[in-house]
Coordinates of C-alpha atoms and ligand atoms in Angstrom, one line a residue:
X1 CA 0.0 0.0 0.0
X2 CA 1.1 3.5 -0.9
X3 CA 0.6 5.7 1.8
X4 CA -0.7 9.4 1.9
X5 CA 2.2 11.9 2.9
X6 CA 4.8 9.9 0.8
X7 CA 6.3 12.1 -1.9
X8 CA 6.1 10.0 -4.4
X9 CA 5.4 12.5 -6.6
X10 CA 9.0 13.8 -6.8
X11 CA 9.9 9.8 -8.8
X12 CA 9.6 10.0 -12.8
X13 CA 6.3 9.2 -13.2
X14 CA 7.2 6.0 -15.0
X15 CA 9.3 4.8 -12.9
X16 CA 8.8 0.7 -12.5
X17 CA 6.2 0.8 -8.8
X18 CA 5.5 4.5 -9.1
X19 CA 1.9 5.5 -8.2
X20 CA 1.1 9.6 -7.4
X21 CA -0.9 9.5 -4.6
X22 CA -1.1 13.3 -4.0
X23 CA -3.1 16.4 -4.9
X24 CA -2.6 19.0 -7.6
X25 CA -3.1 22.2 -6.5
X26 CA -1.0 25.0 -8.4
X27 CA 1.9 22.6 -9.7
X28 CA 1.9 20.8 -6.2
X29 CA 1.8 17.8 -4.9
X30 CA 0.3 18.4 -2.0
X31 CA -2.1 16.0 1.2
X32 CA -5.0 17.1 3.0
X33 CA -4.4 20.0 6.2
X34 CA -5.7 18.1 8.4
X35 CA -4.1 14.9 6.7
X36 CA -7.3 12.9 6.6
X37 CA -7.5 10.4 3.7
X38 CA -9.4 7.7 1.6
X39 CA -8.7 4.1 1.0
X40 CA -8.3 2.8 -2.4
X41 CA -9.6 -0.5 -3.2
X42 CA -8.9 -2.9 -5.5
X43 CA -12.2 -4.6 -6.3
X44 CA -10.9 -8.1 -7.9
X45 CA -8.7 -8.6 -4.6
X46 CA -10.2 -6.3 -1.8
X47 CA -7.0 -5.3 -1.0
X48 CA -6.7 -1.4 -0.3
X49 CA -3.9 -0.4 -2.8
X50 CA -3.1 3.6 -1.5
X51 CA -4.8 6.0 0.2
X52 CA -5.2 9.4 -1.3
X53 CA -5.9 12.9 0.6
X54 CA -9.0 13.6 1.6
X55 CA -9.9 16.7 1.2
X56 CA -12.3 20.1 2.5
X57 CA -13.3 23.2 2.1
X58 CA -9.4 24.9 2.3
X59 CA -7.9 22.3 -0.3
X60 CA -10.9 23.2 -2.8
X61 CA -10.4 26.4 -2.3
X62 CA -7.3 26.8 -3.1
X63 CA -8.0 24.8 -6.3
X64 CA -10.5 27.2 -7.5
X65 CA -7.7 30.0 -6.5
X66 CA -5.0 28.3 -8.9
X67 CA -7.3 28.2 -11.6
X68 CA -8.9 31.6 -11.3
X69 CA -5.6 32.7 -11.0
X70 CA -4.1 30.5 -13.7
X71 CA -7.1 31.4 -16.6
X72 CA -6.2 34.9 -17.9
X73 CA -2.7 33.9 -18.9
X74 CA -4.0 30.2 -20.3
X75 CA -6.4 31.8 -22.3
X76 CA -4.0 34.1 -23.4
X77 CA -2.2 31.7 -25.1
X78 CA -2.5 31.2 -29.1
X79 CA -4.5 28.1 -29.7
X80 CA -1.8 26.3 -31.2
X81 CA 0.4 26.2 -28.1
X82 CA -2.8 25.1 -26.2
X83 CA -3.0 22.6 -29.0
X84 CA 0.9 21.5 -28.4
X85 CA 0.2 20.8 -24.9
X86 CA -2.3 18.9 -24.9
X87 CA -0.6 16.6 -27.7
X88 CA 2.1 16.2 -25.3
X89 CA 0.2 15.0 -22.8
X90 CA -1.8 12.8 -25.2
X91 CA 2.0 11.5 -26.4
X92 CA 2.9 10.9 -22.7
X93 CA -0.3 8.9 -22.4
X94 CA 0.7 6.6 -25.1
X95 CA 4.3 6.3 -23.8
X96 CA 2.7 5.3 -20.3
X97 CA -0.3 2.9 -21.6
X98 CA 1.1 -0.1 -19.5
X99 CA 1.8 1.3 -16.4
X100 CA -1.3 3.6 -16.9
X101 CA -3.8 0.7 -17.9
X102 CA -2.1 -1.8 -15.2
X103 CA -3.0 1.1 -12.5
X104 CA -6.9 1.7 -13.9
X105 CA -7.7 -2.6 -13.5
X106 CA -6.0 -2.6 -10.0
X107 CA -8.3 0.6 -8.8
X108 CA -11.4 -0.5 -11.0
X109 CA -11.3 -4.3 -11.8
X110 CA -11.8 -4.2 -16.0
X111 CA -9.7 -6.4 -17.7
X112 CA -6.1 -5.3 -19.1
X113 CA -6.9 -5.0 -22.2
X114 CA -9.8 -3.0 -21.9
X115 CA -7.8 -0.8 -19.6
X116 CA -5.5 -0.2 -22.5
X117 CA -7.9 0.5 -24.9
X118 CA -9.1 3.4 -22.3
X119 CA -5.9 4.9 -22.3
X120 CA -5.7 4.8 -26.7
X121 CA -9.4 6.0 -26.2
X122 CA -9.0 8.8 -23.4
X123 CA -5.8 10.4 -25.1
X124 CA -7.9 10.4 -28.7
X125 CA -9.9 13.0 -26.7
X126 CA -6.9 15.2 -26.6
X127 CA -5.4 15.0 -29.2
X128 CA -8.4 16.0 -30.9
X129 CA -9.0 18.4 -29.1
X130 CA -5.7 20.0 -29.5
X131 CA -6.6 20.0 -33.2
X132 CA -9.9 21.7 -33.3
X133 CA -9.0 24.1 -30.7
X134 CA -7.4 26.5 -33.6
X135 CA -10.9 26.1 -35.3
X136 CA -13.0 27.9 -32.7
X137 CA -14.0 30.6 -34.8
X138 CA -16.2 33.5 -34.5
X139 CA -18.0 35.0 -37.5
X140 CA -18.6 39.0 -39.1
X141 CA -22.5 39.7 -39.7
X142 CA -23.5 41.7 -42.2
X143 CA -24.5 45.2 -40.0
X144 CA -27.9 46.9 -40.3
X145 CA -26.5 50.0 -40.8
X146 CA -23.6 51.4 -43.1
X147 CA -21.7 52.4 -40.1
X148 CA -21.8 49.3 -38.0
X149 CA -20.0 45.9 -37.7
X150 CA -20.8 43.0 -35.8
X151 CA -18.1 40.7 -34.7
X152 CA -19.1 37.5 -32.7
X153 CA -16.3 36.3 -30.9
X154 CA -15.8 33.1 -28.8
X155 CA -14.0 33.4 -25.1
X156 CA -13.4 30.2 -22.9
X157 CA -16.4 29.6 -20.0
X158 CA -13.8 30.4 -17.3
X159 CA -12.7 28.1 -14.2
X160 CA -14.6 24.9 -15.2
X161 CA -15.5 22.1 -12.1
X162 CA -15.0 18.4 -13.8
X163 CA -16.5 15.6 -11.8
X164 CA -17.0 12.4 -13.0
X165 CA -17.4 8.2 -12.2
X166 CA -15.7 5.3 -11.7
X167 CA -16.3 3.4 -14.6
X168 CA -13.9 5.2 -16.9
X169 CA -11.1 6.8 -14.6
X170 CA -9.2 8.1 -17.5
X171 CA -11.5 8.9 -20.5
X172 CA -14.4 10.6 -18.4
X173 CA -11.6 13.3 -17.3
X174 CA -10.0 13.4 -20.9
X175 CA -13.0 14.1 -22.6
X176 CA -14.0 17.0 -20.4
X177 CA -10.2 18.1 -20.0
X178 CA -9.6 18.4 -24.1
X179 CA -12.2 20.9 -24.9
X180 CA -12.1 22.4 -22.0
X181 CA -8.3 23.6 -22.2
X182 CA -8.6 23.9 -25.7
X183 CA -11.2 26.6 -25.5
X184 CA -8.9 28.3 -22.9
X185 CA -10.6 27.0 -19.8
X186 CA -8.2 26.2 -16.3
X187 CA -10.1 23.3 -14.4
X188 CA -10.5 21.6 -10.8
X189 CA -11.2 18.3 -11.3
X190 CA -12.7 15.8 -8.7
X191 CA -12.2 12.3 -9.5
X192 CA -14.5 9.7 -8.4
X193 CA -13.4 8.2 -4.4
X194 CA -13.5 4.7 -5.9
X195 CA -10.9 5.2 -8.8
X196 CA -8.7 8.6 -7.9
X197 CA -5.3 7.2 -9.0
X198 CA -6.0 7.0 -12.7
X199 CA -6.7 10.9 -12.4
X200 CA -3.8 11.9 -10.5
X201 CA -1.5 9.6 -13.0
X202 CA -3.1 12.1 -15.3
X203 CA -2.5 15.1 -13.5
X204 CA 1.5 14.3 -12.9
X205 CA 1.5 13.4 -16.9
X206 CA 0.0 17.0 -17.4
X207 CA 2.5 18.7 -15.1
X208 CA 5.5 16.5 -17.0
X209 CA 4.0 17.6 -20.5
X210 CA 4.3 21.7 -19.8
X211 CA 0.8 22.7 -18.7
X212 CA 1.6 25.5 -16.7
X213 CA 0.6 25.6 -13.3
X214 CA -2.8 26.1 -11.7
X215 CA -4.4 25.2 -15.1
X216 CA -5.1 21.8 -14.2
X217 CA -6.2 21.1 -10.6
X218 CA -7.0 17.6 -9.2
X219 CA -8.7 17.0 -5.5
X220 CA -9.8 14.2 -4.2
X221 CA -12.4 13.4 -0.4
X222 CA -15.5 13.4 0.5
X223 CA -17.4 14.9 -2.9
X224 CA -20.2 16.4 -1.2
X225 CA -18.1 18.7 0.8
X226 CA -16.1 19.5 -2.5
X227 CA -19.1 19.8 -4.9
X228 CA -20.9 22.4 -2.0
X229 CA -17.2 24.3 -2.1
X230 CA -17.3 24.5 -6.2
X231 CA -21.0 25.4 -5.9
X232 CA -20.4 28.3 -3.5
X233 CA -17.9 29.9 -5.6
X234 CA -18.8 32.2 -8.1
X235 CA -15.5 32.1 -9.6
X236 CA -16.3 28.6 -11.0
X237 CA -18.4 29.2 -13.7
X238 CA -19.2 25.6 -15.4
X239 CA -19.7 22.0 -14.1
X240 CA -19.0 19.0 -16.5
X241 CA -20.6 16.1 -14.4
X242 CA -20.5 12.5 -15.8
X243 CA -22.3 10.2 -13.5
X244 CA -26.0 8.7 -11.9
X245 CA -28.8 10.7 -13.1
X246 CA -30.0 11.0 -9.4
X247 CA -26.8 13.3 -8.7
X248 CA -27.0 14.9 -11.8
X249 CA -30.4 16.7 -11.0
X250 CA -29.0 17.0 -7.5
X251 CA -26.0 19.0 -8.8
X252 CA -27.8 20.6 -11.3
X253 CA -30.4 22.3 -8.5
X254 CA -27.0 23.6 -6.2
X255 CA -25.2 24.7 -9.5
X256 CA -28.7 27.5 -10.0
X257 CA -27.4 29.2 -6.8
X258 CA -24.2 30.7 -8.8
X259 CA -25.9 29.9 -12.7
X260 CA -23.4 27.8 -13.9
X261 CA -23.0 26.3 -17.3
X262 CA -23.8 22.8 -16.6
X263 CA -22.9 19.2 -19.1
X264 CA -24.3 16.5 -17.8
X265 CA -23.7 13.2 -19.1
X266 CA -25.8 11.0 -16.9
X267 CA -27.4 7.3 -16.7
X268 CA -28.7 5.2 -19.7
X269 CA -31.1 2.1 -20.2
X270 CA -29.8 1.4 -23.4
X271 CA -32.2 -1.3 -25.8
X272 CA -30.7 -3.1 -28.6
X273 CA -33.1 -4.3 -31.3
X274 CA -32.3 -7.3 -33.6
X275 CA -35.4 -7.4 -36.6
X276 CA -35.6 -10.4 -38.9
X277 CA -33.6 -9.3 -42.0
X278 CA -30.2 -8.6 -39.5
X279 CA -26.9 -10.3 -40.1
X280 CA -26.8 -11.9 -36.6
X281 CA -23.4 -12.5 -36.3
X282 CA -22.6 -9.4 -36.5
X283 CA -25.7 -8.4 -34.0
X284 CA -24.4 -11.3 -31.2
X285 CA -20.5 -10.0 -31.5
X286 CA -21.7 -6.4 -31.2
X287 CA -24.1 -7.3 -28.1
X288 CA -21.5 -9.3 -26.3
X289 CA -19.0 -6.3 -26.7
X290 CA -21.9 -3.8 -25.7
X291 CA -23.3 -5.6 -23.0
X292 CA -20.3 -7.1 -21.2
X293 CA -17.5 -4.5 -21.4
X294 CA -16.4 -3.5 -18.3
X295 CA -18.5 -6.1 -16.8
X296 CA -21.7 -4.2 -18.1
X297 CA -20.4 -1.1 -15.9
X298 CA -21.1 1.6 -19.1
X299 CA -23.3 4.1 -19.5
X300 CA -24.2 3.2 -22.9
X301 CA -24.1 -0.6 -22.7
X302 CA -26.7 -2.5 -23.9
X303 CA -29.4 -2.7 -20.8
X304 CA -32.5 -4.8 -22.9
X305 CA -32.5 -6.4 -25.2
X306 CA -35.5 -6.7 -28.1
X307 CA -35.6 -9.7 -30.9
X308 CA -37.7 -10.1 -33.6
X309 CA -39.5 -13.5 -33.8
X310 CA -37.7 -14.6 -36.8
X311 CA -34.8 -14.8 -35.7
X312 CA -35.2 -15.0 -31.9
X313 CA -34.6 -18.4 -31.4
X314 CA -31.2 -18.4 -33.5
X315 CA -30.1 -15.0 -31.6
X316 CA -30.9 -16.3 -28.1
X317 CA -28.5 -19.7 -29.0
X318 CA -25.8 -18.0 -30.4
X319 CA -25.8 -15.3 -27.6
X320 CA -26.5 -17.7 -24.8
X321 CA -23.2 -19.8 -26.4
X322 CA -21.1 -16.8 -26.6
X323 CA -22.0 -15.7 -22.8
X324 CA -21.4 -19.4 -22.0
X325 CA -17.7 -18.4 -23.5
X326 CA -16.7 -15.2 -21.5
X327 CA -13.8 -16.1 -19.4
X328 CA -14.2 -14.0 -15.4
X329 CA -11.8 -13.4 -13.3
X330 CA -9.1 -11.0 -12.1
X331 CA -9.1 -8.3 -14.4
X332 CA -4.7 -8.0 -14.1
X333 CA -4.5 -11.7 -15.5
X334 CA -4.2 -11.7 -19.3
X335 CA -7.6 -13.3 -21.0
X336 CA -9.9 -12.5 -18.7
X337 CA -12.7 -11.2 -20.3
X338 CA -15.1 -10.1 -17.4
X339 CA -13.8 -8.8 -13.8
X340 CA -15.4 -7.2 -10.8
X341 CA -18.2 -5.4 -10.3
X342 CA -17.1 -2.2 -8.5
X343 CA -17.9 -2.3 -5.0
X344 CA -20.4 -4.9 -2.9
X345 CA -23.7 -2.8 -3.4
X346 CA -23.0 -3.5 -7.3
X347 CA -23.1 -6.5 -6.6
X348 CA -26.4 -6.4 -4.8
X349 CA -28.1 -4.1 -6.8
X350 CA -27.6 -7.0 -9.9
X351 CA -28.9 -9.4 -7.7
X352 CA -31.7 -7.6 -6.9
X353 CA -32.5 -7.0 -10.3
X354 CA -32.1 -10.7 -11.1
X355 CA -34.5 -11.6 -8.2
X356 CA -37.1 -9.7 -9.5
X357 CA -37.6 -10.6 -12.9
X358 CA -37.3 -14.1 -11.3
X359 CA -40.3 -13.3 -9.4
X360 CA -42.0 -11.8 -12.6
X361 CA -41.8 -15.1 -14.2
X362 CA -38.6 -14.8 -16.4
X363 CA -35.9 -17.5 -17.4
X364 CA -32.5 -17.0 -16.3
X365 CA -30.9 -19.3 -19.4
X366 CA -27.6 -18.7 -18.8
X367 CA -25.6 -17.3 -15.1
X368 CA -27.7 -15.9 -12.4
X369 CA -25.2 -15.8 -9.7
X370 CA -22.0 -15.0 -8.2
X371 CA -19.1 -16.8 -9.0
X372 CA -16.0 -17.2 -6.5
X373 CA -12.7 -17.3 -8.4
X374 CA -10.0 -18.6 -6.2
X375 CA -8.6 -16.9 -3.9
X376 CA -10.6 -13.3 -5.1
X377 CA -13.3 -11.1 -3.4
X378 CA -16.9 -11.9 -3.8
X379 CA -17.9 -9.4 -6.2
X380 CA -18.0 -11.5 -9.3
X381 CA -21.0 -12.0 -11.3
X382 CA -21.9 -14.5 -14.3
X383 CA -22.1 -13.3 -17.2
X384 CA -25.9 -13.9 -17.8
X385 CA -28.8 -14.2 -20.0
X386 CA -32.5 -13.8 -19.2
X387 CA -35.8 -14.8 -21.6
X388 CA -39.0 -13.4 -21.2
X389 CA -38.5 -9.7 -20.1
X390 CA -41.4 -8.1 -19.6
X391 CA -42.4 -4.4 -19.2
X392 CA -42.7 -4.9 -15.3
X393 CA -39.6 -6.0 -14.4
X394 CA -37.2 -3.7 -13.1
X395 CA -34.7 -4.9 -15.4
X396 CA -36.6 -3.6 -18.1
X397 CA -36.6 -0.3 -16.9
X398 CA -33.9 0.7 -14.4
X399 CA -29.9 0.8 -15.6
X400 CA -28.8 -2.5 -14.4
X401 CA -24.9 -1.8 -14.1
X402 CA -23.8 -4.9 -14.4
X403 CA -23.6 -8.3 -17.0
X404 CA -27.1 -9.2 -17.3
X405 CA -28.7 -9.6 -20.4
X406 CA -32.4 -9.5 -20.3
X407 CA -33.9 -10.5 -24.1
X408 CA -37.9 -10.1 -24.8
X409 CA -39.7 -10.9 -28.5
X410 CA -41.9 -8.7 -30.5
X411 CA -43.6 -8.7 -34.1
X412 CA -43.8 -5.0 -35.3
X413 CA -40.9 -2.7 -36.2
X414 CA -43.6 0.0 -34.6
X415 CA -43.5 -2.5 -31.6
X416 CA -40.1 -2.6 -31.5
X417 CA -39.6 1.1 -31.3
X418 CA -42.2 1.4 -28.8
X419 CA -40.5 -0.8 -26.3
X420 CA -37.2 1.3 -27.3
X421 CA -38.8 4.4 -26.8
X422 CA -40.7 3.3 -23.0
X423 CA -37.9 5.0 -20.5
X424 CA -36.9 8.0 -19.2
X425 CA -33.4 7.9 -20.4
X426 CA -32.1 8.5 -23.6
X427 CA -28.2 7.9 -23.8
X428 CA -27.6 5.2 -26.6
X429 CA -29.7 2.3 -28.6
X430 CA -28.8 -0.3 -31.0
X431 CA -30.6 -2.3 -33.7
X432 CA -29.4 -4.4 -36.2
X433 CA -31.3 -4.7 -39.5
X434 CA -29.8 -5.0 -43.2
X435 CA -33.0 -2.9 -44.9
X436 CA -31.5 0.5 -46.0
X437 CA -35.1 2.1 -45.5
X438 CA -35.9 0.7 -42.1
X439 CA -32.2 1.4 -41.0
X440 CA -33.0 5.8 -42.0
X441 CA -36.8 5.1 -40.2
X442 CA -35.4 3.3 -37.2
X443 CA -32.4 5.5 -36.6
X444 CA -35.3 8.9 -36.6
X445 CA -37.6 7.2 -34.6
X446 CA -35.2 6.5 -31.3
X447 CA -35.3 9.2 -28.9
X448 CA -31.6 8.9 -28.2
X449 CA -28.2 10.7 -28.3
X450 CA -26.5 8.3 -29.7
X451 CA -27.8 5.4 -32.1
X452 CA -25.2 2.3 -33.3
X453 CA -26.9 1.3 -36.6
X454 CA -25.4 -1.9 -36.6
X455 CA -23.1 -0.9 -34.5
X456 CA -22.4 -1.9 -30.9
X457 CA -19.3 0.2 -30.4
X458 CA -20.1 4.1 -31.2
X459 CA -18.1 6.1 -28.9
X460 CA -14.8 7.7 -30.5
X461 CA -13.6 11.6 -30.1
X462 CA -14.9 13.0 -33.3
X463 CA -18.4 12.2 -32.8
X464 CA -20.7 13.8 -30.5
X465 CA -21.4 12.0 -27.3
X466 CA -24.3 12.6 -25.1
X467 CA -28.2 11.8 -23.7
X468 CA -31.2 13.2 -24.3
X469 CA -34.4 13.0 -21.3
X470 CA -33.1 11.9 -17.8
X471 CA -29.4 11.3 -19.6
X472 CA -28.8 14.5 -19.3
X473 CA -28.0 17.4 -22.1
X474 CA -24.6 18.6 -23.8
X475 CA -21.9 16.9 -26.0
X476 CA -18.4 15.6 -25.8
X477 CA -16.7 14.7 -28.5
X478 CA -16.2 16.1 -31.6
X479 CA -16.6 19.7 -32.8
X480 CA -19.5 19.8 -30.8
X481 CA -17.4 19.7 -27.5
X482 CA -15.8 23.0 -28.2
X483 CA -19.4 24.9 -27.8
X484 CA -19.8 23.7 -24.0
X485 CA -16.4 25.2 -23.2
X486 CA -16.7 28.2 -24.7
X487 CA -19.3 31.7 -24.5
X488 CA -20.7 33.6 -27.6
X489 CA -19.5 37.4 -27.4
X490 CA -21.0 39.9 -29.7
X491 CA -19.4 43.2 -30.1
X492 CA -21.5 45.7 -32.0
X493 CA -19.0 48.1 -33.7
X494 CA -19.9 51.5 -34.4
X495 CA -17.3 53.1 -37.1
Ligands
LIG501 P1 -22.4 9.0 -9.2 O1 -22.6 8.3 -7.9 O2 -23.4 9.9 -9.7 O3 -21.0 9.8 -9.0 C1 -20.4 10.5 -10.0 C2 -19.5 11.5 -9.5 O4 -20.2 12.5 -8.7 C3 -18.4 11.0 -8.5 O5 -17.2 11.7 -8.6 C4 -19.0 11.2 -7.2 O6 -18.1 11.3 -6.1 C5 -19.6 12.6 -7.4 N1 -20.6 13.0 -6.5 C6 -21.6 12.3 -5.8 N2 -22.3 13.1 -5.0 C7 -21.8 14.4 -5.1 C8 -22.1 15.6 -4.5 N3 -23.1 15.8 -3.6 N4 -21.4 16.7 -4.9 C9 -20.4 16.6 -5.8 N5 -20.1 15.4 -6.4 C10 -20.8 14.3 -6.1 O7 -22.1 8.0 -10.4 P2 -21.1 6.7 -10.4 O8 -21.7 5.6 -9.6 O9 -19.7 7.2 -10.1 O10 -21.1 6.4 -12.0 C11 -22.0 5.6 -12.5 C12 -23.1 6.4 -13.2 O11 -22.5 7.2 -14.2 C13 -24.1 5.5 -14.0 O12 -25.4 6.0 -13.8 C14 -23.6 5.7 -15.5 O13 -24.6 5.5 -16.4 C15 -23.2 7.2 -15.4 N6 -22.2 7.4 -16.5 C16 -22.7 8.2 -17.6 C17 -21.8 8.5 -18.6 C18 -22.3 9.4 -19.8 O14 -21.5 9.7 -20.6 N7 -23.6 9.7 -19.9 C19 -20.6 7.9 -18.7 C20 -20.1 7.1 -17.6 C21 -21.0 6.9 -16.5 P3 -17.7 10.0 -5.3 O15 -17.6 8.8 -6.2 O16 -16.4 10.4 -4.7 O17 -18.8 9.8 -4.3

């Protein structure tokens, strides 16, 4: 265990063992005052692995201060050094993938290789964002009168608050952290508890790569007392928040006290629709990769599932088979395919879910337990398949966080998109049909952010990521991205 006070921070960051276990506030590494602290666990072995600071209302503070202090002269600079930046720390990502992705699976439990292709996937957010920083354009209007101008320019939001979850402890932060200093923002970042060392990994890459100090600020403790800090303050003038929906409104009623520009990216319930004329190979590899990444721990995985009578029977075999297939385990040993779910009330909150459509009548085909690999902590569950979802069950219409498949029939495509449409989230959906006209009608019909049209794997940096309903509003990703960093200004110029 790593323990807090240690200045570990001082090592080369990738040298063999080290893990930053501080702070960053200002360019320092720095503890809690009153040198309080938090446990990090590893969920595969229950083993705490560090403790980080915890801290209050003087640490956040001070992190607002740095970057308050730190903005005028960041967004001072020409894009293309911004740009430069944050290409170095995306390089310095790349150059660190091992240790970076070994450190993510031993704080949050997903397999190795998924933990790698989180680090690819989190520095992609920079790096494009480095780019289309020096594209953030204004525009000249044509005036009303011969004498006037009108110039629209665009400024960065200010001091921006980043919070965001456990289930992606690097590419959450880097998708926020991209745009934001791109558009000239400085930031305070407050990592989940569960998963802080990820974050601070990031924040000693950042300090390595040349971001001057107080631009990138990274607490971690209790978040309540953090968030009411960042709330209080009307130097902070946005909130990114990735996370539950039940927070999200919560945070989104304290941030109305100072106005804040608020992104939320919050919960999904995703469906995934397989009609008769699909190609359902491709629609079984795309659900197993949907549904059981990160041990079904994503906001967008697939949460229902909806197949046409035609091919229901063939779909439910071939998916029960490849479930059957999915190797669990410690997510540090190479092959495993399925780790840990985060904590013990995960765990629960799957059985739970489990037990009641159990009770509603449905078929667990496949799973429907714990499993106990030797020698590891009980917080593994079976990969597992479930016939006859209906309507009532709570699996049908709650996010599930965790690998449980629940499949139901229908007849109609109007059916189909019915069911789809029944929630009060709207993150992501799949279907998977080979008709060019029903793929255009399908696609318009799903009130979603984000639709894989045969597709189980949408998320990449160009495109714009986010939820519509109870998933919250904004974009990440893409061009898009740059608008929630940055305010319109017009200046009406008389000559
Ligand atoms: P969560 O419980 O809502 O927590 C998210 C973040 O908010 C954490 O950093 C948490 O801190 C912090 N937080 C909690 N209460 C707070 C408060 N009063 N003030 C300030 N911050 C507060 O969500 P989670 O369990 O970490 O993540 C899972 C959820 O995130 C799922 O619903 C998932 O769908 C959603 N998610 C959405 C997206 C998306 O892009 N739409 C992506 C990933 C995940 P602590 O952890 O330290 O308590």
């Amino acid at each position: 265990m790593v323990g807090v006070g240690i200045a570990v921070g001082r090592r080369a960051p990738q040298e063999e063992g080290h893990v930053q276990i501080q702070n960053l506030i200002d360019g320092a590494w720095v503890g809690a005052s009153d040198s309080s602290s938090l446990r990090v666990v590893n969920p595969a072995r229950d083993e705490v692995i560090a403790e980080v600071p915890s801290v209050g209302v003087a640490e956040t503070r001070s992190a607002i201060d740095a970057a308050w202090r730190a903005r005028v002269a960041w967004a001072s600079r020409t894009a293309g050094e911004r740009g430069d930046l944050l290409s170095a720390l995306a390089g310095l990502m790349h150059r660190d993938a091992d240790r970076l992705a070994a450190l993510m699976t031993s704080e949050q439990g997903k397999p190795l290789a998924e933990a790698r292709g989180e680090i690819a996937y989190a520095a992609s957010f920079l790096s494009w964002a480095a780019e289309e920083g020096k594209r953030l354009t204004g525009d000249i209007i044509p005036a009303s009168a011969p004498d006037k101008r009108i110039l629209v320019l665009r400024q960065p939001v200010g001091v921006t608050a980043i919070i965001t979850p456990w289930n992606f402890p690097a590419a959450m932060i880097t998708r926020k952290l991209g745009p934001a200093l791109a558009a000239g923002c400085t930031v305070v970042i407050k990592p989940s508890e569960l998963t802080p060392l990820s974050a601070l990994a990031i924040g000693e890459l950042a300090c390595e790569a040349g971001i001057p100090d107080g631009v990138v600020n990274i607490i971690t403790g209790e978040a309540g007392a953090i968030g009411d800090v960042l709330f209080d303050d009307d130097r902070v003038r946005k909130l990114s928040f990735t996370g539950s929906t039940r927070v999200g409104q919560m945070l989104m009623s304290k941030a109305s006290k100072n106005l804040l520009r608020l992104s939320l990216e919050l919960g999904g319930h995703a469906p995934f629709l397989v009609f008769d004329d699909a190609d359902i190979g491709q629609a079984v590899g795309a659900a197993i990769a949907c549904k059981f990444r990160n041990a079904g721990q994503t906001c967008i995985c697939a949460n229902r599932f909806y197949v046409q009578d035609g091919v229901y029977d063939e779909f439910a075999a071939r998916f029960a088979e490849a479930i059957e297939n999915l190797t669990v385990g410690d997510g540090a040993r190479e092959g495993v395919q399925v780790g840990p779910l985060i904590n013990d009330a995960a765990v629960e909150k799957v059985e739970s879910h489990v037990a009641d459509a159990r009770s509603h009548g449905a078929k667990v085909t496949v799973g429907g337990k714990r499993v106990h690999p030797k020698g590891l902590a009980d917080r593994f569950y079976a990969p597992t398949l479930i016939k006859g979802m209906t309507p009532d069950m709570v699996l049908a219409r709650e996010e599930t966080f965790g690998p449980v498949a629940p499949v139901a029939r229908f007849t109609e495509e109007r059916e189909a998109i019915e069911l789809a449409n029944a929630s009060e989230y709207g993150l992501a959906a799949y279907f998977f049909t080979r008709d060019a006209s029903r793929l255009m009608r399908v696609a318009e019909a799903l009130e979603y952010g984000i639709v894989g049209a045969n597709d189980g794997g949408p998320s990449t940096a160009q495109a714009p990521f986010g939820g519509v309903k109870h998933s919250g509003f904004g974009r990440e990703g893409g061009r898009y991205a740059m608008d929630e960093y940055s305010e319109i200004k017009y200046i009406s110029w008389q000559l």
